[in-house]
XYZ file of C-alpha atoms in Angstrom:
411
model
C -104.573 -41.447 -167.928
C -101.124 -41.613 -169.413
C -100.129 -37.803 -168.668
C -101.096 -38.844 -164.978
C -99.122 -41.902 -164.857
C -96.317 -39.718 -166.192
C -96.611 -37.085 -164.152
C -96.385 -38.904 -161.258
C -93.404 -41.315 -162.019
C -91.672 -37.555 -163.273
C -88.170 -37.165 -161.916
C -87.843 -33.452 -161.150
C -84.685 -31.480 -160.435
C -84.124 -30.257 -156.770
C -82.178 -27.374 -155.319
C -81.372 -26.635 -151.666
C -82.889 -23.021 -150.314
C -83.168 -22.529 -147.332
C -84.744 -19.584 -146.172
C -82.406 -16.789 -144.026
C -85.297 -16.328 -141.880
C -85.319 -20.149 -140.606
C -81.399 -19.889 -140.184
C -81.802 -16.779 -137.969
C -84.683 -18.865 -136.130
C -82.307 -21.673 -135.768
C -79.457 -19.183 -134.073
C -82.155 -17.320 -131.883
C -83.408 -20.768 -130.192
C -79.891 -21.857 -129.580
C -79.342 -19.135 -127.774
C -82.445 -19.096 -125.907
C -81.802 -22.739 -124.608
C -82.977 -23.514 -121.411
C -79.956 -25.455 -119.957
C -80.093 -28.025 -117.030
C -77.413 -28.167 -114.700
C -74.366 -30.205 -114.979
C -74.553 -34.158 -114.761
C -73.614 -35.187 -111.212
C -70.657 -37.381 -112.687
C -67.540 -37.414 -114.106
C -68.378 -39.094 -117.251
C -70.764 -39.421 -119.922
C -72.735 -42.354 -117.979
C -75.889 -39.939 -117.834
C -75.654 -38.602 -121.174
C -73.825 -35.806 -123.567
C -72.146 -33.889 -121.213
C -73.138 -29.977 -120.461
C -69.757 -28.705 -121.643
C -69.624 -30.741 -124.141
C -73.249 -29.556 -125.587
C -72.222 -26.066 -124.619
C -69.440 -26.038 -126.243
C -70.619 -27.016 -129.688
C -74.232 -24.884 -129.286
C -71.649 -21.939 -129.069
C -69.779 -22.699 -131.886
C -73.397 -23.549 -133.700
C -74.810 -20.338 -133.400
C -71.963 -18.101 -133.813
C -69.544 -19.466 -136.631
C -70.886 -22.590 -137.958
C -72.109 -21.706 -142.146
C -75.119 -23.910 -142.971
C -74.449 -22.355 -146.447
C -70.789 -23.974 -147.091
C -73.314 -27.147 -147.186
C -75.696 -26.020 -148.800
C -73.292 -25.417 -151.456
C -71.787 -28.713 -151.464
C -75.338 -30.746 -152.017
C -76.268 -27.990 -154.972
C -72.831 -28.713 -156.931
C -74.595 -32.324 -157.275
C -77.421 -33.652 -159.176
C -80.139 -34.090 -156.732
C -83.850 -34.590 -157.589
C -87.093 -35.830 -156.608
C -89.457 -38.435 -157.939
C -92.877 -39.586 -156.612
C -92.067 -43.999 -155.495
C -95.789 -45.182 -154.040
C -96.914 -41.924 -152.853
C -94.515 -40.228 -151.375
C -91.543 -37.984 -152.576
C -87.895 -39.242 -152.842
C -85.289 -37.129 -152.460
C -81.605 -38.146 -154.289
C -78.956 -37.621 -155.746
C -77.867 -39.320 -159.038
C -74.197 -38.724 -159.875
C -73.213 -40.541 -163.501
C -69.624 -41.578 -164.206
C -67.917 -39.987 -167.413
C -66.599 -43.964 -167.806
C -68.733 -45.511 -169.888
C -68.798 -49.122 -168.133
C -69.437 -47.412 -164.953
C -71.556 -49.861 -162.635
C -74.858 -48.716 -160.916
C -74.813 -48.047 -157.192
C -77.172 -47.120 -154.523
C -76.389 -46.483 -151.336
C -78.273 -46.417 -148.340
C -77.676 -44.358 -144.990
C -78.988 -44.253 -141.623
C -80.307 -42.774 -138.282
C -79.093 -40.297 -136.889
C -77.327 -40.039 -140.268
C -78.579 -38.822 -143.598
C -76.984 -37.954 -147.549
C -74.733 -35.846 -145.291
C -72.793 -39.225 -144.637
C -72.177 -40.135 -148.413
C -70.920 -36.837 -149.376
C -67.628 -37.658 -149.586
C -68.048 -41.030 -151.448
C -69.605 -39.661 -154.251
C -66.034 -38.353 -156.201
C -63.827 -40.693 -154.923
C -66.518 -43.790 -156.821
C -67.953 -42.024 -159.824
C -64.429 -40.619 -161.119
C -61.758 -43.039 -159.751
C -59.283 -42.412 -161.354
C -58.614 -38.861 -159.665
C -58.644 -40.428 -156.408
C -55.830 -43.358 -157.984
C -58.045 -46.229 -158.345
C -58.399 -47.369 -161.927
C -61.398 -46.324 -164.541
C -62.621 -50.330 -164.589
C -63.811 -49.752 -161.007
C -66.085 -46.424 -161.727
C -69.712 -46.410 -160.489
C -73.011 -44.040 -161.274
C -73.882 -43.644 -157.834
C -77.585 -42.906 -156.747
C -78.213 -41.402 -153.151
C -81.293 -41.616 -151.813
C -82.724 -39.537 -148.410
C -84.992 -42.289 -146.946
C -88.846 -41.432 -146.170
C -89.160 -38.805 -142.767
C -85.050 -38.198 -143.500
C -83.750 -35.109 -145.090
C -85.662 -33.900 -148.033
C -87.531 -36.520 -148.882
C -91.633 -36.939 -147.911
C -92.765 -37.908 -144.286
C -94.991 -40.776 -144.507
C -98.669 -39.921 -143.774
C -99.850 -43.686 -142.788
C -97.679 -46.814 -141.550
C -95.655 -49.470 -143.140
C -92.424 -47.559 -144.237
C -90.061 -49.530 -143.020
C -86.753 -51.237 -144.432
C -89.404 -53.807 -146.840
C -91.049 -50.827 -148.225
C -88.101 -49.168 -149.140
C -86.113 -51.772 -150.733
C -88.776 -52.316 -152.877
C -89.202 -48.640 -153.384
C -85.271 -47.706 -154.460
C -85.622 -51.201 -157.246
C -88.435 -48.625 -158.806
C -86.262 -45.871 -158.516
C -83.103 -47.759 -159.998
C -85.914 -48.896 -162.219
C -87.036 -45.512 -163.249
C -83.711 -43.587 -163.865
C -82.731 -46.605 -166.676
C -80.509 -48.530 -164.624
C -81.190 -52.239 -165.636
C -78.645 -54.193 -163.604
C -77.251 -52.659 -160.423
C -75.553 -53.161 -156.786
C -77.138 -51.964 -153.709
C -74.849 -51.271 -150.405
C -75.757 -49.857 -146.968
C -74.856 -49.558 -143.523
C -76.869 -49.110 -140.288
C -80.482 -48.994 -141.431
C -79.374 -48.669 -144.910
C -77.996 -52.530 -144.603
C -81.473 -53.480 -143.558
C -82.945 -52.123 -146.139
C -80.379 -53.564 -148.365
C -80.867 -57.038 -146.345
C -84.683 -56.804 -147.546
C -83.466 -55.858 -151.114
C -81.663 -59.287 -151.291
C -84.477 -61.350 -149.777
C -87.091 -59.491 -152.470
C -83.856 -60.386 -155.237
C -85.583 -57.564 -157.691
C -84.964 -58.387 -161.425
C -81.454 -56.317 -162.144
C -79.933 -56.478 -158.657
C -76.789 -58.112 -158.929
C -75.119 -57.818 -155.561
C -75.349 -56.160 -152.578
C -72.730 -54.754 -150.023
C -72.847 -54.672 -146.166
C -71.100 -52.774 -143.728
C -73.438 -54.133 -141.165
C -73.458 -57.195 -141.618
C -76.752 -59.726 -140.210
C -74.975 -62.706 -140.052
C -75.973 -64.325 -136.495
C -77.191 -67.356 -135.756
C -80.677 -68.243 -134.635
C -79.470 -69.912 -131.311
C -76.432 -66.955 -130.704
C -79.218 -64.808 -131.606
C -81.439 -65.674 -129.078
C -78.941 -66.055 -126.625
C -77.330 -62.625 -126.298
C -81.181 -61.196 -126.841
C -81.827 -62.955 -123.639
C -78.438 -62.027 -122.532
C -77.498 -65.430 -121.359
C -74.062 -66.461 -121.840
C -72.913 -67.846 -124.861
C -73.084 -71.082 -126.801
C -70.932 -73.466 -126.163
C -68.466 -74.419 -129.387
C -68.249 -70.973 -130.493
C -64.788 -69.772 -131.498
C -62.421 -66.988 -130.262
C -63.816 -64.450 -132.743
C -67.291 -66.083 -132.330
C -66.816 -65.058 -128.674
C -65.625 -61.438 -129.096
C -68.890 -61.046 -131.383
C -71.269 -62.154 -128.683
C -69.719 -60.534 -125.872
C -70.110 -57.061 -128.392
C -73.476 -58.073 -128.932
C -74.389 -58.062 -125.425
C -72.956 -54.796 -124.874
C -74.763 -53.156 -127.805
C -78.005 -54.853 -126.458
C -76.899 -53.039 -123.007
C -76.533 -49.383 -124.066
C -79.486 -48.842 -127.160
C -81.991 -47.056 -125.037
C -82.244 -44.369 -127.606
C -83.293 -46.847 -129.819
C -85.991 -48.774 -127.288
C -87.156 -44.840 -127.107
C -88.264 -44.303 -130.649
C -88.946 -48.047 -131.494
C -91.847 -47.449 -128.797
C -92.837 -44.043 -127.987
C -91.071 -42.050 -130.834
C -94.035 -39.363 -131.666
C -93.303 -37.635 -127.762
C -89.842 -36.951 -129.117
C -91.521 -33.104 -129.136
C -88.857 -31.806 -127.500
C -85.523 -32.704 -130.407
C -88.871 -30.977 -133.210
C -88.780 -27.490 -130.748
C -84.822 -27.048 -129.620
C -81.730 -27.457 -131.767
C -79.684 -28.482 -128.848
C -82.305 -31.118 -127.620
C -81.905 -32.330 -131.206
C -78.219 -32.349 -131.268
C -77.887 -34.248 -127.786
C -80.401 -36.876 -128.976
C -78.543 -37.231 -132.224
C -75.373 -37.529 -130.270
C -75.615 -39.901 -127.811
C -75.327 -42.996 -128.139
C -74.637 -44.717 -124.668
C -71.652 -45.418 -125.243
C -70.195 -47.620 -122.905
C -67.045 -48.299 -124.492
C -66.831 -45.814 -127.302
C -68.716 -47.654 -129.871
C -70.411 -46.877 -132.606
C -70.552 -42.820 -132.418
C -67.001 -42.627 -130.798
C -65.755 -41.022 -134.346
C -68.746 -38.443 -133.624
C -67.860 -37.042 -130.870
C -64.126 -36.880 -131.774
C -65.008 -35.044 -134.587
C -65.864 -32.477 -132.340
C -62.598 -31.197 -131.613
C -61.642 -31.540 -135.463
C -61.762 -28.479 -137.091
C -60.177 -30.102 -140.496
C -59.033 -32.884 -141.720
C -56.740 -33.648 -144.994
C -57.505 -36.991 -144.855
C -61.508 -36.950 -145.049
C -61.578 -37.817 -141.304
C -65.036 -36.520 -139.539
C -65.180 -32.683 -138.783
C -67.179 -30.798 -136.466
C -68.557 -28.601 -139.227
C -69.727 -32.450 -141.156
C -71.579 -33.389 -138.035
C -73.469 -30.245 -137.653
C -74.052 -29.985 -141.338
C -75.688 -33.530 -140.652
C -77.671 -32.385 -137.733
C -78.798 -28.828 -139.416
C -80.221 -31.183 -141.733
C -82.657 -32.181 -139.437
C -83.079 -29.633 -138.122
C -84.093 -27.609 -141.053
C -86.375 -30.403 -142.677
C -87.803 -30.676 -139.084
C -87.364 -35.048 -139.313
C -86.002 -35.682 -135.685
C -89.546 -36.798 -135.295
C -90.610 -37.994 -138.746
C -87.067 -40.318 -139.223
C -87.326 -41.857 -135.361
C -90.750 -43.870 -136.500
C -88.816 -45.780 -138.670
C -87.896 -47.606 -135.246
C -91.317 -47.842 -134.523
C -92.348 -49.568 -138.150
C -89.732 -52.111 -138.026
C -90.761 -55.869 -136.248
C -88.176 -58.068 -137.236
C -84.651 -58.922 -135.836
C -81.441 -56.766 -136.196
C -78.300 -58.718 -136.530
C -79.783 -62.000 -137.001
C -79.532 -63.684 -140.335
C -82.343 -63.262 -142.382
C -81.643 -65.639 -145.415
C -80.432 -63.747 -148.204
C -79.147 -65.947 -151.276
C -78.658 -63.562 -153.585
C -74.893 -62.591 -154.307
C -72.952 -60.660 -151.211
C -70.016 -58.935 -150.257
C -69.022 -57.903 -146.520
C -66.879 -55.677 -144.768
C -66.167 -55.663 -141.115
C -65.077 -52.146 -139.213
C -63.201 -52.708 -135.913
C -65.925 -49.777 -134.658
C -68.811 -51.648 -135.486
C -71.146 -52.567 -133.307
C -69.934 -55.837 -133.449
C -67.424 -57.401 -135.631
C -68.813 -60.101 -137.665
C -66.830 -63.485 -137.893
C -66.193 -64.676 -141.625
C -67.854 -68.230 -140.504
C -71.097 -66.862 -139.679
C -71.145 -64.494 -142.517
C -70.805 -67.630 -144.959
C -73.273 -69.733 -142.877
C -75.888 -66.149 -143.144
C -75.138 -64.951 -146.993
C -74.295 -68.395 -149.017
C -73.710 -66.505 -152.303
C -70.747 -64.849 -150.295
C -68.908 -63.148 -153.108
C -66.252 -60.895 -150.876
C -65.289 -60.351 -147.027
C -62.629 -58.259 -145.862
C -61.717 -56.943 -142.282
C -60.441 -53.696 -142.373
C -58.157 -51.924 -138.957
C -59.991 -48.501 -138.646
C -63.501 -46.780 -139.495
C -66.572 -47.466 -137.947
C -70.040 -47.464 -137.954
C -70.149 -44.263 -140.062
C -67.742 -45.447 -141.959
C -68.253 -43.957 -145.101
C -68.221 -40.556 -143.225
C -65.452 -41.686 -140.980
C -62.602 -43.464 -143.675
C -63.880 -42.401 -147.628
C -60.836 -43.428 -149.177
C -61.028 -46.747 -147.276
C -64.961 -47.232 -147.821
C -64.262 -46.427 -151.437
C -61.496 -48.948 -151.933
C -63.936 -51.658 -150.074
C -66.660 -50.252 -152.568
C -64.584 -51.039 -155.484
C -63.211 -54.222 -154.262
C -66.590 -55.996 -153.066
C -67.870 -55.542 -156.385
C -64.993 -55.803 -158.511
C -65.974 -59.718 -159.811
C -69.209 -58.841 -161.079
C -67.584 -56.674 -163.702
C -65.853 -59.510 -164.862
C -68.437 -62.096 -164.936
C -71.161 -60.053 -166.377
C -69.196 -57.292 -168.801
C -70.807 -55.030 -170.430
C -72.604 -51.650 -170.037
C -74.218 -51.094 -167.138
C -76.918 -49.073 -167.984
């Protein structure tokens, strides 16, 4: 009985190979797209735009390197381990300072590990990036079920609950017996459930999606009625960016409801990259720094390239989860940016390209324990892909008050 238990709670190295032949495969069904014909406006109002899709399938199949990736994610630690029957994918990076803190982090749809990349340095070894050795973290990245290369879930109930409960055994299982937790997009729901579940060793999580609105706003821009009265300037601006996210998520409404006929993004590249792209934008938000990345060859500054973004959607590709990661739509009932009650300690930062900017007075009216909030002036959504060094600095900072309360090693 014990050499089962053991087996299956076994954390086994990983390595990325991915097969020339399904490379070739990918290159030949690019260029064997069937293409419509051009959108009958001017704008992106009925979706990614032929040229634009064009443009990058070219540059896809012709010059883009899936291996220059592939090389980045072997250079790190990555491993899996069986969590409640399935296979998790991550990758466990350990400071060389000895007080490091533990950190998972959590990423999204249509994102992936792809989107922490660039985090991973700049936190576990600080002080090469000019931050100081005091703020160093062992950082744990986990692909989330039907994402990347972890498992696709076989039955239901894999949703945010699941999972939070899932990475606690896996911060569990690698030693780690206090921690932090942050995440954005669906990785701050999951970290949302992670405080309401308050798992023994969780010491604070971090939010760059913040769920911090009230039960009557809630309702309100749901319905989209117009606001509450008494609400403030920067009350205002939130609701009025609630009601146009509420406006422009039919991609979502798509895979919360019908998300296993989503054949077509599991048979052609492009009809994967378009659906991963667009995100009805109507004024930019949140996948603006996406598509700008498109005409981005490089960037000194860790700004979003083109080659990131495919290397993001390649992903997907290759581990064939366009289907497999939309059902995690599907599995979640609750709300999205309503408060949901967390007590637990929590620190907040605010993007000016998130989907909506969360005011500091219904942050402390949603998360209590409120241990940091800071508005920042650029990133978005993606933002550790987007800003590193600035995510990183918010990183450090959010947490920086635990170190000094609790002391200590870490691990």
């Amino acid at each position: 009985m014990s050499s089962t238990v053991e087996a299956a709670t076994e954390i086994r190295p990983f390595h990325v190979d991915v097969p020339e032949d399904a490379l070739d495969d990918l290159r030949r069904r690019i260029a064997a797209t069937q293409w419509p014909e051009k959108e009958t406006v001017a704008d992106e109002s009925q979706g990614v735009s032929l040229a634009l899709i064009q443009e990058l399938a070219k540059y896809w199949a012709t010059d883009y390197d899936w291996r220059e990736c592939e090389a980045k994610l072997n250079a790190l630690p990555q491993f899996l381990t069986e969590i409640d029957g399935l296979d998790i994918h991550f990758i466990h990076v350990r400071s060389q300072h000895e007080d490091a803190l533990p950190l998972i982090v959590n990423h999204g749809w249509p994102g992936s590990i792809i989107e922490q990349l660039k985090i991973i340095d700049r936190l576990t070894d600080p002080t090469a990036h000019g931050a100081r050795a005091e703020d160093a973290f062992h950082v744990v990245v986990p692909s989330m079920p039907g994402y990347g290369f972890s498992g696709k879930p076989t039955e239901t109930g894999w949703g945010p609950e699941r999972m939070g409960r899932a990475w606690a055994e896996l911060m569990n299982r690698l030693g780690y017996s206090e921690y932090v937790a942050q995440g954005g997009d669906w990785g701050a729901f999951v970290v949302d459930q992670m405080g309401l579940q308050a798992p023994e060793g969780l010491l604070a999580i971090h939010t760059n999606m913040p769920a911090t609105v009230p039960a009557d706003v809630d309702n309100a821009s749901l319905a989209g009625e117009p606001p509450p009265s008494g609400l403030s300037e920067e009350e205002r601006r939130a609701y009025e960016q609630l009601i146009r996210t509420y406006t422009q998520v039919e991609y979502a409404r798509m895979m919360a409801a019908r998300p296993q006929t989503l054949y077509g993004i599991a048979d052609s590249p492009v009809g994967l990259a378009a659906w991963l792209l667009d995100h009805n934008d109507a004024d930019g938000q949140p996948a603006a720094a996406v598509v700008a990345a498109l005409d981005r060859a490089k960037s000194d500054t860790g700004e979003l390239t083109r080659d990131e973004v495919l290397d993001n959607i390649t992903l997907y590709w290759l581990t064939n989860t366009g289907v497999s990661a939309s059902r995690l739509y599907w599995e979640y009932k609750g709300g999205f940016f309503n408060a949901k009650g967390v007590s637990i300690p929590v620190a907040v930062t605010v993007f000016p390209g998130e989907q909506y900017q969360a005011p500091r007075s219904w942050a402390e009216r949603a998360y209590p324990n409120l241990i940091y909030f800071n508005e920042v002036d650029r990133g978005g959504h993606f933002a550790a892909w987007e800003q590193p060094e600035l995510f990183s600095a918010e990183i450090r900072a959010a947490f920086r008050s635990l170190r000094t309360t609790n002391g200590g090693r870490h691990d």
